[in-house]
XYZ file of N, CA and C in Angstrom:
387
model
N -9.411 25.896 -10.856
C -10.817 25.034 -10.695
C -12.053 25.314 -11.219
N -12.871 24.311 -11.830
C -14.164 24.578 -12.251
C -15.201 24.882 -11.436
N -16.239 25.805 -12.357
C -16.906 26.906 -11.382
C -17.911 25.863 -10.615
N -18.311 24.804 -10.637
C -19.096 24.147 -9.655
C -18.399 23.499 -8.549
N -17.574 23.251 -8.992
C -16.283 22.587 -7.497
C -15.915 24.217 -6.924
N -15.850 25.083 -7.417
C -15.651 26.226 -6.511
C -17.107 26.744 -5.583
N -17.947 26.767 -6.546
C -19.457 26.843 -5.656
C -19.280 26.344 -4.191
N -19.265 25.100 -4.889
C -19.118 23.714 -3.354
C -18.306 24.122 -2.607
N -17.031 24.130 -2.735
C -15.809 24.589 -1.765
C -16.681 25.770 -1.273
N -16.831 26.926 -1.656
C -17.648 28.274 -1.353
C -18.891 27.843 -0.042
N -19.654 26.902 -0.699
C -20.599 26.630 -0.159
C -20.348 26.086 1.438
N -19.404 25.484 1.392
C -19.168 24.328 2.362
C -18.188 25.446 3.371
N -17.517 26.073 2.985
C -16.973 27.066 3.734
C -17.999 27.848 4.202
N -18.597 28.951 3.784
C -19.972 29.310 4.172
C -20.779 28.506 5.133
N -21.175 27.575 5.429
C -21.763 26.951 5.811
C -21.392 26.130 7.252
N -19.898 26.150 7.084
C -19.224 25.360 8.436
C -18.779 27.149 9.163
N -18.626 28.532 8.606
C -18.377 29.675 9.826
C -20.064 29.632 10.205
N -21.076 29.502 9.937
C -22.128 29.653 10.450
C -22.897 28.729 11.068
N -22.647 27.512 10.886
C -23.026 26.264 11.840
C -22.268 26.423 13.023
N -23.603 26.344 13.993
C -23.219 26.099 15.858
C -23.421 24.801 16.206
N -22.271 24.241 16.418
C -23.000 22.920 16.681
C -21.912 22.126 18.493
N -22.355 21.164 18.685
C -21.291 20.987 19.989
C -19.987 20.487 19.151
N -18.970 20.466 20.375
C -17.763 19.870 19.983
C -17.217 19.454 19.619
N -18.285 17.896 20.048
C -17.974 16.693 19.680
C -18.295 16.106 18.084
N -18.881 17.301 17.659
C -19.129 17.212 16.246
C -18.200 17.715 15.565
N -17.555 18.642 15.451
C -16.521 19.051 15.294
C -15.238 18.410 15.087
N -15.233 17.460 16.492
C -14.121 16.626 16.823
C -14.094 15.676 15.618
N -15.480 14.755 15.594
C -15.130 13.851 14.770
C -15.202 14.088 13.318
N -15.689 15.339 12.584
C -14.958 15.988 11.795
C -13.796 15.707 11.257
N -12.532 16.270 12.558
C -11.575 16.554 12.186
C -10.920 15.404 12.019
N -11.174 14.230 12.785
C -10.837 13.382 13.188
C -10.695 12.285 11.424
N -11.897 12.252 10.788
C -12.372 11.668 9.507
C -11.696 12.680 8.565
N -11.127 13.582 8.726
C -10.398 14.462 8.054
C -8.821 14.489 7.916
N -8.269 14.308 9.106
C -6.861 13.602 8.980
C -6.676 12.155 8.338
N -7.898 11.244 8.490
C -7.101 9.701 7.867
C -6.726 9.907 6.794
N -5.829 8.972 6.367
C -4.924 9.067 5.247
C -5.722 8.356 3.992
N -6.179 8.983 3.050
C -6.684 8.353 1.951
C -5.946 7.803 1.046
N -6.196 6.199 0.585
C -5.129 5.573 -0.514
C -6.346 5.910 -1.513
N -5.628 5.371 -2.880
C -6.237 5.466 -4.122
C -6.781 3.766 -4.369
N -6.134 2.545 -3.873
C -6.123 1.382 -3.958
C -5.907 0.597 -2.734
N -6.204 -0.713 -3.171
C -6.733 -1.363 -1.785
C -5.357 -1.955 -1.601
N -4.180 -1.787 -1.782
C -2.645 -2.167 -1.764
C -2.280 -2.180 -0.300
N -1.097 -3.018 -0.097
C -0.308 -2.193 1.110
C 1.062 -3.094 1.249
N 1.939 -2.690 1.856
C 3.025 -3.602 1.907
C 2.901 -4.855 2.562
N 3.447 -5.951 1.799
C 3.526 -7.284 2.281
C 4.503 -8.317 1.086
N 3.906 -9.169 0.902
C 5.276 -10.450 0.550
C 4.655 -11.054 -0.588
N 4.976 -11.786 -2.078
C 4.978 -12.244 -2.583
C 6.012 -13.787 -2.877
N 5.723 -14.449 -3.177
C 6.439 -15.787 -3.840
C 7.079 -15.524 -4.794
N 7.793 -15.507 -5.503
C 8.302 -14.855 -6.523
C 8.984 -16.115 -7.420
N 7.941 -17.192 -8.012
C 8.451 -18.246 -9.025
C 9.271 -18.181 -9.919
N 8.916 -17.183 -10.600
C 9.821 -17.150 -12.088
C 10.211 -15.731 -12.520
N 11.301 -15.334 -13.238
C 11.794 -14.066 -13.472
C 12.685 -14.510 -14.570
N 12.212 -14.135 -16.115
C 13.419 -14.309 -16.661
C 13.033 -13.044 -17.895
N 14.631 -12.677 -18.665
C 14.536 -11.860 -19.803
C 14.744 -12.425 -21.085
N 14.521 -13.173 -21.259
C 14.281 -13.620 -22.948
C 12.993 -13.897 -23.774
N 13.114 -12.728 -24.400
C 12.096 -11.998 -25.565
C 11.249 -13.171 -26.078
N 12.243 -14.097 -26.084
C 11.601 -15.543 -27.055
C 10.207 -16.366 -25.912
N 10.949 -16.787 -24.895
C 10.198 -17.038 -24.341
C 9.569 -17.010 -22.968
N 9.935 -15.894 -22.441
C 9.966 -16.096 -21.208
C 8.302 -15.707 -20.845
N 7.842 -15.046 -21.403
C 6.178 -14.837 -21.571
C 5.393 -15.978 -21.403
N 6.078 -16.781 -22.405
C 4.939 -18.208 -22.803
C 5.467 -19.263 -21.127
N 6.455 -18.700 -20.600
C 6.831 -19.641 -19.637
C 6.350 -19.416 -18.465
N 6.407 -18.267 -18.154
C 5.904 -16.859 -16.904
C 4.462 -17.896 -16.985
N 3.478 -17.723 -18.024
C 2.276 -17.914 -18.027
C 2.136 -19.872 -18.312
N 2.807 -20.659 -18.329
C 2.536 -21.749 -18.508
C 2.838 -22.772 -16.807
N 3.784 -21.679 -16.075
C 4.098 -21.671 -14.601
C 2.834 -21.685 -14.034
N 2.113 -20.264 -14.426
C 1.165 -19.793 -13.470
C 0.341 -20.460 -13.669
N -0.305 -21.272 -14.593
C -1.195 -22.297 -14.853
C -1.136 -23.785 -14.147
N -0.009 -23.823 -14.177
C 0.329 -25.201 -13.262
C 0.319 -24.687 -11.925
N 0.549 -23.862 -11.259
C 0.752 -23.123 -9.951
C -1.120 -22.668 -9.506
N -1.516 -22.555 -10.665
C -2.962 -22.098 -10.202
C -3.671 -23.249 -9.954
N -3.571 -24.435 -10.591
C -3.969 -25.805 -10.346
C -3.695 -26.410 -9.317
N -2.848 -26.127 -8.695
C -2.213 -26.862 -7.770
C -2.769 -26.392 -6.472
N -2.623 -24.913 -6.654
C -2.802 -24.056 -5.392
C -4.063 -22.712 -5.783
N -5.075 -23.426 -5.597
C -6.185 -22.179 -6.350
C -6.520 -21.433 -5.595
N -6.031 -21.366 -4.144
C -6.216 -20.565 -3.179
C -5.322 -19.089 -3.079
N -4.150 -19.324 -4.041
C -3.054 -18.327 -3.776
C -3.540 -17.599 -5.254
N -3.415 -16.325 -5.173
C -3.550 -15.366 -6.427
C -2.284 -15.381 -7.216
N -2.133 -15.551 -8.547
C -0.919 -15.574 -9.335
C -1.103 -14.053 -9.853
N 0.133 -13.700 -10.212
C 0.181 -12.326 -10.875
C 1.474 -12.908 -12.247
N 1.250 -12.156 -13.217
C 1.977 -12.336 -14.220
C 2.274 -10.944 -14.715
N 3.545 -10.347 -14.238
C 4.207 -8.924 -14.586
C 4.870 -8.833 -15.878
N 4.881 -7.553 -16.406
C 6.396 -7.363 -17.031
C 6.829 -5.878 -17.043
N 8.082 -5.952 -16.431
C 8.579 -4.747 -16.121
C 9.988 -4.687 -16.883
N 9.950 -4.210 -17.896
C 11.087 -4.389 -18.896
C 12.583 -4.484 -18.166
N 13.463 -5.292 -18.542
C 13.218 -6.473 -19.850
C 12.574 -8.036 -18.754
N 12.026 -8.063 -17.930
C 11.590 -8.775 -17.093
C 10.206 -9.147 -17.388
N 10.414 -10.696 -17.679
C 8.583 -11.142 -17.086
C 8.501 -12.147 -15.310
N 7.582 -11.631 -14.893
C 8.067 -12.343 -13.324
C 6.855 -13.166 -13.450
N 6.654 -13.816 -12.707
C 5.397 -14.507 -11.903
C 5.324 -14.424 -10.634
N 4.678 -14.179 -9.454
C 4.489 -14.051 -8.259
C 3.288 -14.604 -8.161
N 3.260 -15.157 -6.810
C 2.323 -15.455 -6.207
C 2.109 -15.504 -4.770
N 0.339 -15.093 -4.625
C 0.088 -14.639 -2.928
C -0.061 -13.545 -2.700
N -0.774 -13.163 -1.639
C -0.866 -11.706 -1.201
C -1.044 -12.071 0.305
N 0.441 -11.817 0.694
C 1.051 -12.281 2.292
C 0.950 -10.769 3.211
N 1.008 -11.233 4.264
C 0.927 -9.696 5.333
C 2.029 -10.191 5.569
N 2.438 -11.555 5.900
C 3.946 -11.309 6.762
C 4.834 -12.405 6.134
N 6.326 -12.378 6.499
C 7.042 -13.086 5.665
C 6.938 -14.509 6.182
N 6.491 -14.646 7.169
C 6.601 -16.225 7.717
C 5.507 -16.786 7.029
N 4.328 -16.399 6.387
C 3.297 -16.842 5.465
C 3.910 -16.898 4.453
N 4.511 -16.068 3.726
C 5.290 -16.177 2.299
C 6.199 -17.439 2.370
N 6.998 -17.617 3.469
C 7.928 -18.162 3.548
C 7.242 -19.936 3.629
N 6.201 -20.144 4.275
C 5.033 -21.114 4.251
C 4.715 -21.673 3.073
N 3.906 -20.507 1.995
C 3.782 -20.908 0.983
C 4.569 -21.008 0.018
N 5.842 -20.480 0.103
C 7.248 -21.077 -0.836
C 7.489 -22.216 -0.730
N 7.649 -22.829 0.523
C 7.852 -24.326 1.228
C 6.758 -25.404 0.174
N 5.693 -24.996 0.294
C 4.692 -25.725 -0.215
C 4.849 -25.651 -1.743
N 4.995 -24.562 -2.371
C 5.197 -24.514 -3.852
C 6.748 -25.523 -4.399
N 7.821 -25.482 -3.273
C 8.579 -25.870 -3.772
C 8.766 -27.550 -3.687
N 7.805 -28.032 -2.762
C 7.795 -29.309 -2.299
C 6.803 -30.296 -4.079
N 5.830 -29.159 -3.995
C 4.976 -29.307 -5.241
C 5.527 -29.153 -6.665
N 6.604 -28.908 -6.962
C 6.991 -28.565 -8.118
C 8.729 -28.437 -7.354
N 9.562 -29.669 -7.583
C 10.725 -29.384 -7.454
C 11.543 -28.055 -8.418
N 11.072 -28.722 -9.591
C 11.797 -28.403 -11.233
C 12.030 -26.829 -10.742
N 11.041 -26.071 -9.622
C 10.981 -24.429 -9.884
C 12.178 -24.257 -8.446
N 11.990 -25.145 -7.623
C 12.313 -25.021 -6.616
C 13.991 -23.747 -6.498
N 14.745 -23.725 -7.477
C 15.726 -23.008 -7.336
C 15.397 -21.534 -7.687
N 14.419 -21.263 -8.462
C 13.811 -20.068 -8.667
C 12.688 -19.356 -7.425
N 12.176 -20.111 -6.470
C 11.601 -19.837 -5.877
C 11.990 -18.917 -4.743
N 11.536 -17.537 -4.520
C 11.814 -17.015 -3.269
C 10.764 -15.892 -2.784
N 11.025 -15.741 -1.855
C 9.901 -14.178 -1.049
C 10.314 -13.222 -1.568
N 9.562 -12.105 -2.085
C 9.923 -10.853 -2.346
C 8.716 -9.793 -1.724
N 9.433 -8.566 -1.465
C 8.501 -7.539 -0.692
C 7.867 -7.295 -1.579
N 6.704 -6.898 -1.785
C 5.728 -6.192 -3.023
C 4.481 -5.491 -2.171
N 3.966 -4.716 -3.344
C 2.561 -4.305 -2.474
C 1.583 -5.458 -2.854
N 0.898 -5.743 -2.034
C 0.096 -6.948 -1.722
C -1.640 -6.262 -1.941
N -2.793 -6.972 -2.178
C -3.913 -7.070 -2.058
C -4.571 -6.998 -0.816
N -5.411 -6.340 -0.178
C -6.000 -6.441 0.948
C -6.563 -7.752 0.407
N -6.809 -8.450 1.788
C -8.327 -9.600 1.623
C -9.425 -9.569 2.484
């Protein structure tokens, strides 16, 4: 442990031992310490997968082309083009419920009938709104 960090830890531990306060203060500190901390602002949810392909020559370009088309038609939905070897994927939206994702999938299918066979709802880590 680096020396400055060690000193802060020791100072804090010493201060807690000598500090005399009411029980409500220590209870508040205890409940804050018990809260889980997350590194990112992501949680379990759903996205609409519009495209997934592993063709090394065309998959990236097709994913980007569909991303531009969907972003133009649905600017309120976030789009995510990802590569997880060997697949390029295009996923749309940050939905907390499967119902909301299904509604968005239906809208995308109506707007882009040629994509309808590939459109599906998938579980994913979504960004908080």
